[in-house]
C-alpha positions as a printed Julia matrix, in Angstrom:
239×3 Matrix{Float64}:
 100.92   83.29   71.7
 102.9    83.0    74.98
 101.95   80.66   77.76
 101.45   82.34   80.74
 102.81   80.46   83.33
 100.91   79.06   85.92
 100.51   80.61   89.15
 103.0    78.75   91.77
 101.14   77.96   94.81
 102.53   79.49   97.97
 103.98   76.46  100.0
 104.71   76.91  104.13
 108.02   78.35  104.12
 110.96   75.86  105.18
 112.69   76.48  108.6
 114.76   79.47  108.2
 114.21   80.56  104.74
 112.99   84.23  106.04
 115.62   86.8   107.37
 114.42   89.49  109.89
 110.95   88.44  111.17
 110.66   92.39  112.3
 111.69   93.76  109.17
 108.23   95.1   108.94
 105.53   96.12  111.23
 103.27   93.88  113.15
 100.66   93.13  115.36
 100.14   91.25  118.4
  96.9    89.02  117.31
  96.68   86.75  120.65
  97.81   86.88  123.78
  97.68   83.68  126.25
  99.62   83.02  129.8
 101.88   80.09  129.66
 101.31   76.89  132.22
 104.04   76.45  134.57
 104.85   73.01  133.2
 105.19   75.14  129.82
 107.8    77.73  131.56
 109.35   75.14  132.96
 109.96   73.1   129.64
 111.08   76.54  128.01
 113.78   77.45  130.95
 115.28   74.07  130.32
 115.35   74.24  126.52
 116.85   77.84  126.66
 119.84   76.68  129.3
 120.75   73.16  127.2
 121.23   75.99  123.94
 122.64   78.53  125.6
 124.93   77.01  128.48
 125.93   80.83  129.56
 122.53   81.67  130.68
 122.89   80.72  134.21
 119.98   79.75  136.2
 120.39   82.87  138.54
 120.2    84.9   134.9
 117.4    83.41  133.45
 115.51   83.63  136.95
 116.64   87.49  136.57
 115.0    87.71  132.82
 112.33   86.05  133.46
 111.5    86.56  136.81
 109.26   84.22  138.79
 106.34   86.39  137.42
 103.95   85.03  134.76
 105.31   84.85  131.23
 103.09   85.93  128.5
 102.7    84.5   125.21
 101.85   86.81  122.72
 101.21   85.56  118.75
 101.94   87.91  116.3
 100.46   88.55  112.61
 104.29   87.68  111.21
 104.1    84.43  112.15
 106.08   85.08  115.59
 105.53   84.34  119.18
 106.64   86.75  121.9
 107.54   85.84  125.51
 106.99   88.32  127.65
 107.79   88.3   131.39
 105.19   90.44  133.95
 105.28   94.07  132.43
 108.51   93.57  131.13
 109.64   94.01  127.28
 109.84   90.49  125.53
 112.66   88.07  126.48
 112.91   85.93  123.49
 110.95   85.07  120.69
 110.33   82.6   118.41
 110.7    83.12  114.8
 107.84   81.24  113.48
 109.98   78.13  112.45
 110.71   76.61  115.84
 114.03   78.92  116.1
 113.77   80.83  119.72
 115.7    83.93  120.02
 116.74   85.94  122.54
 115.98   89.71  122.21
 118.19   92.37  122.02
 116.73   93.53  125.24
 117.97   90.73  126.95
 121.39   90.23  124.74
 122.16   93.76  126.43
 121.79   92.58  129.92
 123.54   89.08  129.35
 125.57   89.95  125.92
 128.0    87.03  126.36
 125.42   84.61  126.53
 125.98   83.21  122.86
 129.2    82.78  120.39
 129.39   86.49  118.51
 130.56   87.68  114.95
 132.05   90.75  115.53
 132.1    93.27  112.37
 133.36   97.03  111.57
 131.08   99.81  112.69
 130.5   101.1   108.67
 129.39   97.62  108.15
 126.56   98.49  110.31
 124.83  100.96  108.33
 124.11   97.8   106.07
 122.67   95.5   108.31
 120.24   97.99  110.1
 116.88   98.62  108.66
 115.74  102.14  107.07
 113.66  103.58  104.71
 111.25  100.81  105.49
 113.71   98.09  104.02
 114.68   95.69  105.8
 118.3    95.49  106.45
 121.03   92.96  104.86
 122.3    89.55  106.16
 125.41   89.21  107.72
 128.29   88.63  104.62
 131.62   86.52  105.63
 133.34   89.23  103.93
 132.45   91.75  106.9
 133.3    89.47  109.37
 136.66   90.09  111.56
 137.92   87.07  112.14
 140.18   87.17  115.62
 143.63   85.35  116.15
 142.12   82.63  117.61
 139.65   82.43  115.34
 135.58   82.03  115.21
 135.22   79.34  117.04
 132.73   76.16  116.96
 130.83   76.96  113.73
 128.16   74.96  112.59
 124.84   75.4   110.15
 122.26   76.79  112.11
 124.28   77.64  114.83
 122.29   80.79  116.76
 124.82   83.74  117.42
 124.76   87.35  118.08
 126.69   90.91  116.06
 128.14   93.37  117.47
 131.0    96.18  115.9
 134.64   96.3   117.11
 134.84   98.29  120.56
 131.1    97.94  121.74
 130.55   95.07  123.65
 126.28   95.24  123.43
 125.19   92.96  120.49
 123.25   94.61  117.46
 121.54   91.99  115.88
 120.95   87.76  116.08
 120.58   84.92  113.88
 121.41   82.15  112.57
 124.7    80.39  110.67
 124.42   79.96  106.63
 127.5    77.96  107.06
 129.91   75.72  108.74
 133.17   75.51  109.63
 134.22   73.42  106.72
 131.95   76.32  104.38
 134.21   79.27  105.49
 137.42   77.49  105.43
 136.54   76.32  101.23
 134.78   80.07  100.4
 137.34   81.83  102.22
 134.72   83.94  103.63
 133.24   84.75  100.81
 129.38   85.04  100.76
 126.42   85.25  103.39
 127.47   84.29  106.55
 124.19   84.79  108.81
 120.56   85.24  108.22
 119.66   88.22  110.8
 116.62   87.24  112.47
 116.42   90.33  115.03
 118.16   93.73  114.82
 118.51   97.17  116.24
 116.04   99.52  114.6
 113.49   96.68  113.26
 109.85   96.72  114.3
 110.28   94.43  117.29
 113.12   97.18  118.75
 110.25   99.82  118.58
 108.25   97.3   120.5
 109.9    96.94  122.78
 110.59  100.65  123.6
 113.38  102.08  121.22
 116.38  101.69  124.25
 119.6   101.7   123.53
 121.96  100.36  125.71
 125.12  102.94  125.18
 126.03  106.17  123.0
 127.46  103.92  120.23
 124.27  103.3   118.87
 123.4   105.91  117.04
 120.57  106.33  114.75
 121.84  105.03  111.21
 124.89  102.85  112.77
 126.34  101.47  115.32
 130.19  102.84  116.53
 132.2   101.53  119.19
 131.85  102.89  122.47
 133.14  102.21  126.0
 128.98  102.49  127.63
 128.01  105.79  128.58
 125.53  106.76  131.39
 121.83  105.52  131.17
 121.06  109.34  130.94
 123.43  109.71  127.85
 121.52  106.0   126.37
 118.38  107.69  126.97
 119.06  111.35  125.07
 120.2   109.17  122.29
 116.95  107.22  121.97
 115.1   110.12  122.37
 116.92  111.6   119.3
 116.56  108.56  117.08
 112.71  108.38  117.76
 112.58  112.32  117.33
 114.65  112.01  114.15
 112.06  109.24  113.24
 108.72  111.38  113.26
């Protein structure tokens, strides 16, 4: 008879080897204050990575409030300023993130791939899947081209004409990579995107009528009253 094979024991998952943390739902298991030595190391870290986030921006995320640390059952850690949604997280390999909340208030903050709005459809979660990766193939590649790219490299999405980001993650390739595949393949593991669990959590906003509730179109920003009728309708359309 056949061998069965033997059961592979589950190993700790390498750094980065899990796309969307919030593909599915969660639960905040612990929830701690950080030290001020702690917010101070994590201020420093997050301007050296992201040299757009000003100090007068960070001090506007973050506040000069407490900053919560909340541990999730994914393997996640939230940082969460006062009352406030969560700033950034971490992704449970070291990787920390900011949120989409916070992309929309300081959306040039990190290097962007900028895609087609049907493209979308793909990378946003329904049906309780999660959503796909970012492929090169999707990718619209300006004049001047994308930039510094390296492996690992954080960066945001957004679609052509709407200047709010719709997901983040990290690079599956370099410079050299795209220029030998001619962007062929995936391009970015999505860590964080609109519609996942932690968008929920953080109160289903969106931050102008071109996100709509199974894509994401381009749009010029509409009023917060328009942003708010639309979220209603997604969460309504939801239940």
């Amino acid at each position: 008879f056949r061998k069965r094979p033997r059961p592979r024991l589950c190993s700790q998952p390498q750094p980065g080897s899990m796309s969307n943390v919030f593909k599915g739902e969660f639960k905040v298991t612990t929830q701690s204050l950080m030290g001020k030595a702690d917010v101070k190391k994590l201020r420093s870290s997050l301007q050296a990575e992201f040299p757009e986030l000003t100090k007068k921006a960070l001090d506007g995320i973050l506040g000069k409030e407490e900053v919560g640390v909340l541990k999730c059952s994914n393997g996640s850690t939230l940082y969460v300023p006062g009352d406030g949604p969560a700033a950034f997280f971490d992704d449970g390999f070291g990787g920390v993130y900011p949120t989409l909340t916070t992309l929309w208030r300081i959306p040039d903050m990190m290097p962007e791939l900028v895609t087609h709005a049907p493209v979308s459809k793909f990378l946003l979660p329904k049906d309780r899947s999660a959503g796909a990766d970012m492929m090169l193939p999707g990718v619209i590649v300006p004049p001047e081209g994308l930039g510094p790219l390296e492996l690992g490299q954080k960066r945001c999405i957004r679609v052509e004409g709407n200047k709010m980001p719709i997901a983040v993650g990290k690079m599956l390739v370099s410079a050299a990579d795209v220029k030998g595949s001619g962007m062929k393949g995936k391009g970015m593991e999505v860590k964080h995107v609109y519609h996942d669990s932690l968008w929920a959590y953080s109160g289903r906003k969106v931050p102008n009528d071109g996100f709509l509730a199974d894509q994401v179109v381009a749009s010029e920003g509409a009023p917060p009253a328009a942003a708010a009728a639309a979220a209603a309708a997604d969460e309504s359309d939801e239940e």
